[in-house]
Amino acid sequence: MRTAIYTRISLDRTGEGLGVERHFEDCSALAESLNWEVVEHYSDNDISASRGLVRPRYEDMLADIQAGKIDAVIVYHADRLYRSPLELERLIAIFANTEIRTVKSGTLDLTTYSGRMVARILGSVARAEVDAMSDRRKRANDQKAASGLWIASRRPFGYTIDGELLEPEATAIREAVQSVLSGMSVRQVAREWNAAGLRTAHGGQEWKSTSVRRVLKNPRYAALRVHRGAVVGTGQWPAIIDVDAHYGIVAFLDDPKRSSSLGFERKWQGSGVYRCGVCEERMVVHVDANKRRSYKCPQNHVRRQGVALDELVDGVVIARLSMPDAAVVSQSDEIDVAGLQVERDSLQVRAEQIAGMFGSGAMDAGQFEAANAALQLQVDRVDAELGKARMGDPLVELVLAGDRLVEVWEGKSPDLRGKIIDALMVVRVHPSDKGLRRFDPRFIEIERKV
């Protein structure tokens, strides 16, 4: 009797496979008592059958049974093989000539009417137990949420499975929130995390901008309790960022004015920053067949060598930030970013209330337009202040860099350098003399904003 043993554990918190090992020992003892030869052991550790997940070794076993390689199967309990009527009906067709023995639920005979009836009853019992466990788990989670206790079915990035801070992940989250509010793109954060060897907590995958955004917006990192998709209070675990920073980064990332350009990140610092001296349109990058990079006006009024122009602008930026009055360009310490973000959230709620009043008829069209216009002025003011604050941190870092100013500047991403240039100055490229082949700074106009 060529026998296969199949073992499966739905949840293995330690990852050591001790549960399936114990089940294998009991199944092996049953095979020995039956004098059956065990020719294969199929095992799926830490995979639930009730959630419809693919069980690779389970599928391998079924394929070998259909190929005639297995005569009998031993499992710890019938619910290791199936937990739904649909799964059972599939097994009935495959196990037509295969014997099944279990350690805890006896013999399963799928070749007879009475055997199939018993199997279906066992399946119904298993399904009922799954439902009961789900209800108990939901009730326990409700209780934990109400008390503020830590709840995690798997380890989140930045924490251990028990809710303790985990370095260097926790610091990476804290710094990423500050960097994004200062102008760094989410995509750049992903690149930096990958370069530092950080990987996702589940699956160990490299970071993408979408997965970084999910982390940055997660209320858990501000020690906020989320239950059934809503924040319900403060949790009893250490926070990585404060509550104001959380609402600030959420408001920033969800800002509808950024939605059309969430995927944009300039590869070259002057792209969309430098301006044409003829039409004032922002210039784009052009790379020719010889891979020479230049900035060009979209209307083809001017074109200028990319490397030389960037080096000129770099020098002007560094010279500006080296001046004694450079500190005036960064006033982030005087701006309450968290307070502004809370104010913006409040204005958004007020806008929704006004829309609701108009929709219910409590406000006519004229009143709605007046109220909405007044509200929009406040939103524009807050957004303007936030725009200044977001530029504040990188400028402060540059102003205070001292002898390391060049090093710090070169370490910024092209996207962030472009934002800083745009905040400090206007760079215009004017047409040069006909026949001029070399780069001539006389035809570059740089007008300081601050």
Coordinates of C-alpha atoms in Angstrom, one line a residue:
M1 CA 0.0 0.0 0.0
R2 CA 1.8 3.1 -1.2
T3 CA 0.9 5.7 1.4
A4 CA 1.2 9.5 1.5
I5 CA 1.0 11.6 4.7
Y6 CA -0.5 15.1 4.4
T7 CA 0.0 17.6 7.1
R8 CA -1.2 21.2 7.4
I9 CA -1.3 23.9 10.1
S10 CA -3.3 27.1 9.4
L11 CA -1.2 29.4 11.6
D12 CA 2.4 28.9 12.6
R13 CA 3.4 32.0 14.7
T14 CA 7.0 30.8 15.3
G15 CA 7.7 29.6 11.7
E16 CA 9.4 26.5 13.2
G17 CA 6.8 24.0 11.8
L18 CA 6.5 22.2 15.2
G19 CA 2.7 21.7 14.7
V20 CA 3.1 19.8 11.4
E21 CA 6.0 17.8 12.9
R22 CA 3.8 16.6 15.7
H23 CA 1.0 15.7 13.2
F24 CA 3.5 13.8 11.0
E25 CA 4.7 11.8 14.0
D26 CA 1.1 10.7 14.8
C27 CA 0.3 9.9 11.2
S28 CA 3.5 7.9 10.9
A29 CA 2.6 5.9 13.9
L30 CA -0.8 5.1 12.4
A31 CA 0.9 4.0 9.1
E32 CA 3.2 1.7 11.1
S33 CA 0.2 0.1 12.9
L34 CA -1.5 -0.5 9.5
N35 CA 1.8 -1.8 8.1
W36 CA 1.5 0.7 5.2
E37 CA 4.6 2.0 3.5
V38 CA 4.9 5.8 3.6
V39 CA 6.4 6.9 0.2
E40 CA 5.7 10.6 0.4
H41 CA 5.1 13.4 2.9
Y42 CA 3.2 16.4 1.6
S43 CA 3.1 19.4 4.0
D44 CA 1.6 22.9 3.8
N45 CA 2.7 24.9 6.9
D46 CA 1.1 28.2 7.9
I47 CA -1.6 28.0 5.2
S48 CA -5.3 28.2 6.0
A49 CA -7.8 26.0 4.0
S50 CA -10.9 28.0 5.0
R51 CA -9.8 31.2 3.2
G52 CA -9.4 29.5 -0.2
L53 CA -5.6 29.9 -0.3
V54 CA -3.7 27.7 -2.8
R55 CA -1.9 24.9 -0.9
P56 CA 1.0 23.9 -3.2
R57 CA 1.8 20.5 -1.7
Y58 CA -1.8 19.6 -1.4
E59 CA -2.2 20.2 -5.1
D60 CA 1.0 18.1 -5.7
M61 CA -0.6 15.2 -3.7
L62 CA -3.8 15.3 -5.7
A63 CA -1.9 15.3 -9.0
D64 CA 0.1 12.2 -7.8
I65 CA -3.1 10.4 -6.8
Q66 CA -4.6 11.1 -10.2
A67 CA -1.3 9.8 -11.8
G68 CA -1.7 6.5 -9.9
K69 CA 1.4 7.0 -7.7
I70 CA -0.5 6.9 -4.3
D71 CA -2.8 4.2 -3.0
A72 CA -3.7 5.6 0.4
V73 CA -3.6 8.9 2.4
I74 CA -3.2 9.5 6.1
V75 CA -4.0 12.8 7.7
Y76 CA -4.3 13.9 11.3
H77 CA -8.0 14.9 11.0
A78 CA -10.5 15.1 8.1
D79 CA -10.5 18.9 8.3
R80 CA -6.8 18.9 7.2
L81 CA -8.0 17.8 3.8
Y82 CA -11.1 19.9 3.3
R83 CA -13.2 22.5 5.1
S84 CA -15.9 23.3 2.5
P85 CA -18.5 21.3 0.6
L86 CA -16.9 22.4 -2.7
E87 CA -13.5 21.0 -1.7
L88 CA -15.1 17.7 -0.6
E89 CA -17.0 17.2 -3.9
R90 CA -13.7 17.7 -5.7
L91 CA -12.0 15.0 -3.5
I92 CA -14.8 12.6 -4.0
A93 CA -14.0 12.4 -7.7
I94 CA -10.2 12.2 -7.2
F95 CA -10.2 9.7 -4.3
A96 CA -12.4 7.2 -6.1
N97 CA -9.8 4.4 -5.7
T98 CA -7.8 5.8 -2.7
E99 CA -8.1 4.9 0.9
I100 CA -8.2 7.6 3.6
R101 CA -7.3 7.2 7.2
T102 CA -7.2 9.8 9.9
V103 CA -5.6 9.9 13.4
K104 CA -8.6 11.6 15.0
S105 CA -11.7 11.1 12.9
G106 CA -11.4 7.5 11.8
T107 CA -11.7 6.1 8.2
L108 CA -13.1 8.1 5.4
D109 CA -14.6 6.0 2.6
L110 CA -15.6 8.2 -0.3
T111 CA -16.5 5.3 -2.5
T112 CA -19.8 4.5 -0.8
Y113 CA -23.0 6.5 -0.2
S114 CA -22.8 6.2 3.6
G115 CA -19.0 7.1 3.6
R116 CA -19.7 10.3 1.6
M117 CA -22.5 11.2 3.9
V118 CA -20.2 10.9 6.9
A119 CA -17.6 13.0 5.1
R120 CA -20.2 15.7 4.3
I121 CA -21.3 15.8 8.0
L122 CA -17.7 16.2 9.1
G123 CA -17.2 18.9 6.5
S124 CA -20.3 20.8 7.9
V125 CA -19.0 20.5 11.4
A126 CA -15.6 21.8 10.3
R127 CA -17.3 24.7 8.5
A128 CA -19.4 25.5 11.6
E129 CA -16.2 25.5 13.7
V130 CA -14.6 27.9 11.3
D131 CA -17.6 30.3 11.6
A132 CA -17.5 29.9 15.4
M133 CA -13.8 30.7 15.6
S134 CA -14.4 33.7 13.3
D135 CA -17.1 35.0 15.6
R136 CA -14.9 34.5 18.7
R137 CA -12.0 36.2 17.1
K138 CA -14.2 39.2 16.1
R139 CA -15.5 39.5 19.6
A140 CA -12.0 39.3 21.1
N141 CA -10.8 42.0 18.6
D142 CA -13.7 44.2 19.6
Q143 CA -12.7 43.9 23.2
K144 CA -9.1 44.5 22.5
A145 CA -9.9 47.6 20.4
A146 CA -12.1 49.0 23.1
S147 CA -9.2 48.6 25.6
G148 CA -6.5 50.0 23.3
L149 CA -4.5 46.7 23.3
W150 CA -2.1 45.9 20.5
I151 CA -3.7 43.7 17.7
A152 CA -1.7 42.3 14.9
S153 CA -2.2 39.1 12.9
R154 CA 1.2 39.6 11.3
R155 CA 4.2 41.8 12.1
P156 CA 3.9 45.3 10.7
F157 CA 6.9 47.2 9.4
G158 CA 8.5 49.1 12.2
Y159 CA 7.2 46.9 15.0
T160 CA 7.7 43.4 16.4
I161 CA 4.7 41.1 16.3
D162 CA 4.1 42.0 20.0
G163 CA 4.0 45.8 19.3
E164 CA 7.6 46.8 20.4
L165 CA 9.5 49.3 18.3
L166 CA 11.9 47.6 15.8
E167 CA 15.0 49.4 14.5
P168 CA 16.1 50.6 12.0
E169 CA 12.6 50.3 10.6
A170 CA 10.9 52.6 13.1
T171 CA 13.5 55.4 12.5
A172 CA 13.1 54.9 8.7
I173 CA 9.4 55.6 9.0
R174 CA 9.9 58.7 11.2
E175 CA 12.5 60.2 8.9
A176 CA 10.4 59.3 5.8
V177 CA 7.4 61.3 7.1
Q178 CA 9.6 64.3 7.7
S179 CA 11.3 64.0 4.3
V180 CA 8.0 63.7 2.4
L181 CA 6.5 66.7 4.2
S182 CA 9.8 68.5 3.3
G183 CA 9.4 67.8 -0.5
M184 CA 10.9 64.4 -1.0
S185 CA 8.9 62.1 -3.3
V186 CA 7.5 58.8 -2.0
R187 CA 9.3 57.1 -4.9
Q188 CA 12.6 58.4 -3.6
V189 CA 11.8 57.1 -0.1
A190 CA 11.2 53.7 -1.6
R191 CA 14.6 53.9 -3.4
E192 CA 16.4 54.9 -0.2
W193 CA 14.8 52.1 1.8
N194 CA 15.7 49.6 -0.8
A195 CA 19.3 50.9 -0.9
A196 CA 19.5 50.6 2.9
G197 CA 18.5 46.9 2.7
L198 CA 15.1 47.5 4.2
R199 CA 12.4 45.1 3.0
T200 CA 8.6 44.7 3.6
A201 CA 7.7 42.9 6.8
H202 CA 5.5 40.5 5.0
G203 CA 7.1 38.7 2.1
G204 CA 10.5 40.5 2.3
Q205 CA 9.8 42.4 -1.0
E206 CA 11.5 45.5 -2.2
W207 CA 9.6 48.7 -1.6
K208 CA 7.5 50.5 -4.2
S209 CA 5.9 53.9 -4.0
T210 CA 2.5 52.3 -3.4
S211 CA 3.7 50.2 -0.4
V212 CA 5.5 53.1 1.1
R213 CA 2.4 55.3 0.9
R214 CA 0.4 52.6 2.7
V215 CA 3.0 52.7 5.5
L216 CA 3.1 56.5 5.8
K217 CA -0.7 56.8 6.0
N218 CA -1.2 54.0 8.5
P219 CA -2.7 55.3 11.8
R220 CA -1.0 52.5 13.7
Y221 CA 2.3 54.4 13.7
A222 CA 0.8 57.3 15.6
A223 CA -0.6 54.8 18.2
L224 CA -4.1 55.3 16.9
R225 CA -6.5 52.3 17.3
V226 CA -8.2 51.3 14.0
H227 CA -11.2 49.0 14.2
R228 CA -13.3 48.0 11.2
G229 CA -11.6 50.6 9.1
A230 CA -12.1 53.6 11.4
V231 CA -9.9 55.3 14.1
V232 CA -11.6 54.6 17.4
G233 CA -9.1 55.9 19.9
T234 CA -5.6 55.9 21.3
G235 CA -3.6 52.6 21.5
Q236 CA -1.4 51.4 24.4
W237 CA 1.8 50.9 22.4
P238 CA 4.7 53.2 21.6
A239 CA 4.1 55.6 18.7
I240 CA 6.7 56.1 16.0
I241 CA 5.3 59.5 14.9
D242 CA 3.0 61.9 16.8
V243 CA -0.7 62.3 16.0
D244 CA -0.3 65.7 14.3
A245 CA 2.4 64.3 12.0
H246 CA 0.1 61.4 11.0
Y247 CA -2.8 63.7 10.1
G248 CA -0.3 66.0 8.4
I249 CA 1.2 63.3 6.1
V250 CA -2.3 61.9 5.3
A251 CA -3.6 65.4 4.4
F252 CA -0.5 66.0 2.3
L253 CA -0.6 62.7 0.4
D254 CA -4.4 62.9 -0.1
D255 CA -4.3 66.5 -1.3
P256 CA -6.4 66.6 -4.5
K257 CA -4.0 69.1 -6.0
R258 CA -1.3 66.5 -6.0
S259 CA -3.5 63.6 -7.3
S260 CA -2.7 64.4 -11.0
S261 CA 1.0 64.2 -10.4
L262 CA 1.5 61.5 -7.8
G263 CA 3.6 59.4 -10.2
F264 CA 5.7 62.3 -11.4
E265 CA 9.2 62.7 -10.2
R266 CA 11.7 64.7 -12.2
K267 CA 14.9 62.9 -13.2
W268 CA 16.8 66.1 -13.9
Q269 CA 16.7 69.1 -11.6
G270 CA 15.8 71.6 -14.2
S271 CA 13.0 69.7 -15.8
G272 CA 9.8 71.8 -15.4
V273 CA 11.9 74.4 -13.4
Y274 CA 14.0 76.3 -15.8
R275 CA 12.1 78.7 -18.1
C276 CA 12.3 79.7 -21.7
G277 CA 13.4 83.4 -21.9
V278 CA 11.1 83.9 -24.9
C279 CA 7.8 82.4 -23.9
E280 CA 8.3 81.7 -20.2
E281 CA 7.2 78.1 -20.6
R282 CA 9.0 75.6 -18.4
M283 CA 11.7 73.6 -20.2
V284 CA 11.8 69.9 -20.7
V285 CA 14.8 67.5 -21.1
H286 CA 15.9 66.3 -24.5
V287 CA 18.4 63.4 -25.1
D288 CA 19.8 63.0 -28.6
A289 CA 21.1 59.9 -30.4
N290 CA 24.5 60.4 -28.8
K291 CA 22.9 60.5 -25.3
R292 CA 23.8 64.2 -24.9
R293 CA 21.3 65.8 -22.6
S294 CA 19.9 69.3 -23.0
Y295 CA 17.0 71.5 -21.8
K296 CA 14.7 72.7 -24.5
C297 CA 11.6 75.0 -24.7
P298 CA 8.5 73.0 -25.6
Q299 CA 8.0 75.6 -28.4
N300 CA 11.6 75.1 -29.6
H301 CA 12.6 78.7 -28.9
V302 CA 15.8 77.8 -27.0
R303 CA 17.9 74.8 -26.2
R304 CA 20.9 74.6 -23.9
Q305 CA 23.4 72.0 -22.7
G306 CA 22.0 70.2 -19.7
V307 CA 25.2 69.5 -17.7
A308 CA 26.7 72.9 -18.1
L309 CA 23.4 74.6 -17.2
D310 CA 22.9 72.5 -14.1
E311 CA 26.5 73.2 -12.9
L312 CA 25.9 76.9 -13.3
V313 CA 22.6 76.8 -11.3
D314 CA 24.2 74.6 -8.7
G315 CA 26.9 77.2 -8.2
V316 CA 24.4 80.0 -7.8
V317 CA 22.3 78.0 -5.3
I318 CA 25.4 77.2 -3.2
A319 CA 26.5 80.8 -3.4
R320 CA 23.1 82.0 -2.3
L321 CA 22.9 79.6 0.6
S322 CA 26.4 80.6 1.7
M323 CA 25.4 84.2 2.2
P324 CA 25.1 85.6 5.8
D325 CA 21.3 86.3 5.3
A326 CA 20.6 82.7 4.0
A327 CA 18.6 81.9 7.1
V328 CA 15.8 84.2 5.8
V329 CA 15.0 81.7 3.1
S330 CA 13.9 79.1 5.6
Q331 CA 11.3 80.0 8.2
S332 CA 9.9 76.5 8.9
D333 CA 10.5 76.9 12.7
E334 CA 8.0 79.8 12.7
I335 CA 5.3 77.7 10.9
D336 CA 3.1 75.3 12.9
V337 CA 2.9 72.6 10.3
A338 CA 0.8 70.2 12.4
G339 CA -1.6 73.0 13.3
L340 CA -2.0 74.0 9.7
Q341 CA -2.7 70.4 8.7
V342 CA -5.4 70.1 11.4
E343 CA -6.8 73.5 10.3
R344 CA -6.9 72.2 6.7
D345 CA -8.7 69.0 7.8
S346 CA -11.2 71.1 9.7
L347 CA -11.8 73.2 6.6
Q348 CA -12.4 70.1 4.5
V349 CA -15.0 68.9 7.0
R350 CA -16.6 72.3 6.9
A351 CA -16.7 72.2 3.1
E352 CA -18.5 68.8 3.3
Q353 CA -21.0 70.3 5.7
I354 CA -21.8 73.2 3.4
A355 CA -22.2 70.8 0.5
G356 CA -24.6 68.7 2.6
M357 CA -26.6 71.8 3.6
F358 CA -26.9 72.8 -0.1
G359 CA -27.9 69.3 -1.1
S360 CA -30.6 69.2 1.6
G361 CA -32.1 72.5 0.6
A362 CA -31.0 74.3 3.8
M363 CA -28.9 76.7 1.8
D364 CA -29.7 78.2 -1.6
A365 CA -27.3 78.5 -4.5
G366 CA -26.2 82.1 -3.7
Q367 CA -25.5 81.3 -0.1
F368 CA -23.6 78.1 -1.1
E369 CA -21.4 80.0 -3.6
A370 CA -20.6 82.7 -1.1
A371 CA -19.8 80.3 1.7
N372 CA -17.8 78.1 -0.6
A373 CA -15.8 81.0 -1.9
A374 CA -14.9 82.3 1.6
L375 CA -13.9 78.8 2.6
Q376 CA -11.7 78.4 -0.5
L377 CA -9.8 81.6 0.5
Q378 CA -9.0 80.0 3.8
V379 CA -7.9 76.8 2.2
D380 CA -5.6 78.6 -0.3
R381 CA -4.0 80.5 2.6
V382 CA -3.4 77.3 4.6
D383 CA -2.0 75.6 1.4
A384 CA 0.3 78.5 0.8
E385 CA 1.7 78.3 4.4
L386 CA 2.1 74.5 4.1
G387 CA 4.0 75.0 0.8
K388 CA 6.5 77.2 2.5
A389 CA 6.8 74.8 5.5
R390 CA 7.4 71.8 3.2
M391 CA 10.3 73.7 1.6
G392 CA 11.6 74.7 5.0
D393 CA 13.3 71.6 6.3
P394 CA 15.6 70.9 3.4
L395 CA 16.6 74.5 3.2
V396 CA 17.4 74.6 6.9
E397 CA 19.6 71.6 6.5
L398 CA 21.4 73.3 3.6
V399 CA 21.8 76.6 5.4
L400 CA 23.3 74.9 8.5
A401 CA 25.5 72.5 6.5
G402 CA 28.5 74.8 6.6
D403 CA 31.5 73.3 5.0
R404 CA 29.4 70.3 3.9
L405 CA 27.0 72.5 1.9
V406 CA 28.2 71.1 -1.5
E407 CA 28.0 67.5 -0.2
V408 CA 24.5 68.0 1.2
W409 CA 23.3 69.6 -2.0
E410 CA 24.7 66.9 -4.2
G411 CA 23.1 64.3 -1.9
K412 CA 19.6 65.6 -2.6
S413 CA 17.6 63.9 -5.3
P414 CA 17.1 65.8 -8.6
D415 CA 13.4 66.1 -7.8
L416 CA 14.1 67.8 -4.4
R417 CA 16.9 70.0 -5.9
G418 CA 14.4 71.2 -8.5
K419 CA 11.9 72.1 -5.9
I420 CA 14.5 74.0 -3.9
I421 CA 15.7 75.9 -7.0
D422 CA 12.1 76.8 -7.8
A423 CA 11.6 78.1 -4.3
L424 CA 14.8 80.2 -4.4
M425 CA 15.0 81.6 -7.9
V426 CA 13.7 81.9 -11.5
V427 CA 16.1 80.5 -14.1
R428 CA 15.5 81.8 -17.6
V429 CA 17.3 80.6 -20.7
H430 CA 17.6 83.3 -23.5
P431 CA 18.4 82.7 -27.1
S432 CA 22.2 82.8 -27.8
D433 CA 24.1 84.3 -30.7
K434 CA 23.8 82.4 -33.9
G435 CA 26.6 80.0 -34.5
L436 CA 27.6 79.8 -30.8
R437 CA 28.5 76.2 -30.0
R438 CA 29.8 76.5 -26.5
F439 CA 27.8 77.1 -23.3
D440 CA 27.8 80.8 -22.5
P441 CA 26.4 81.9 -19.0
R442 CA 25.7 85.4 -20.4
F443 CA 22.5 84.1 -21.9
I444 CA 21.2 82.6 -18.6
E445 CA 19.2 85.0 -16.4
I446 CA 18.8 84.0 -12.8
E447 CA 16.4 86.1 -10.8
R448 CA 16.3 85.6 -7.0
K449 CA 12.9 85.1 -5.3
V450 CA 14.4 85.3 -1.8

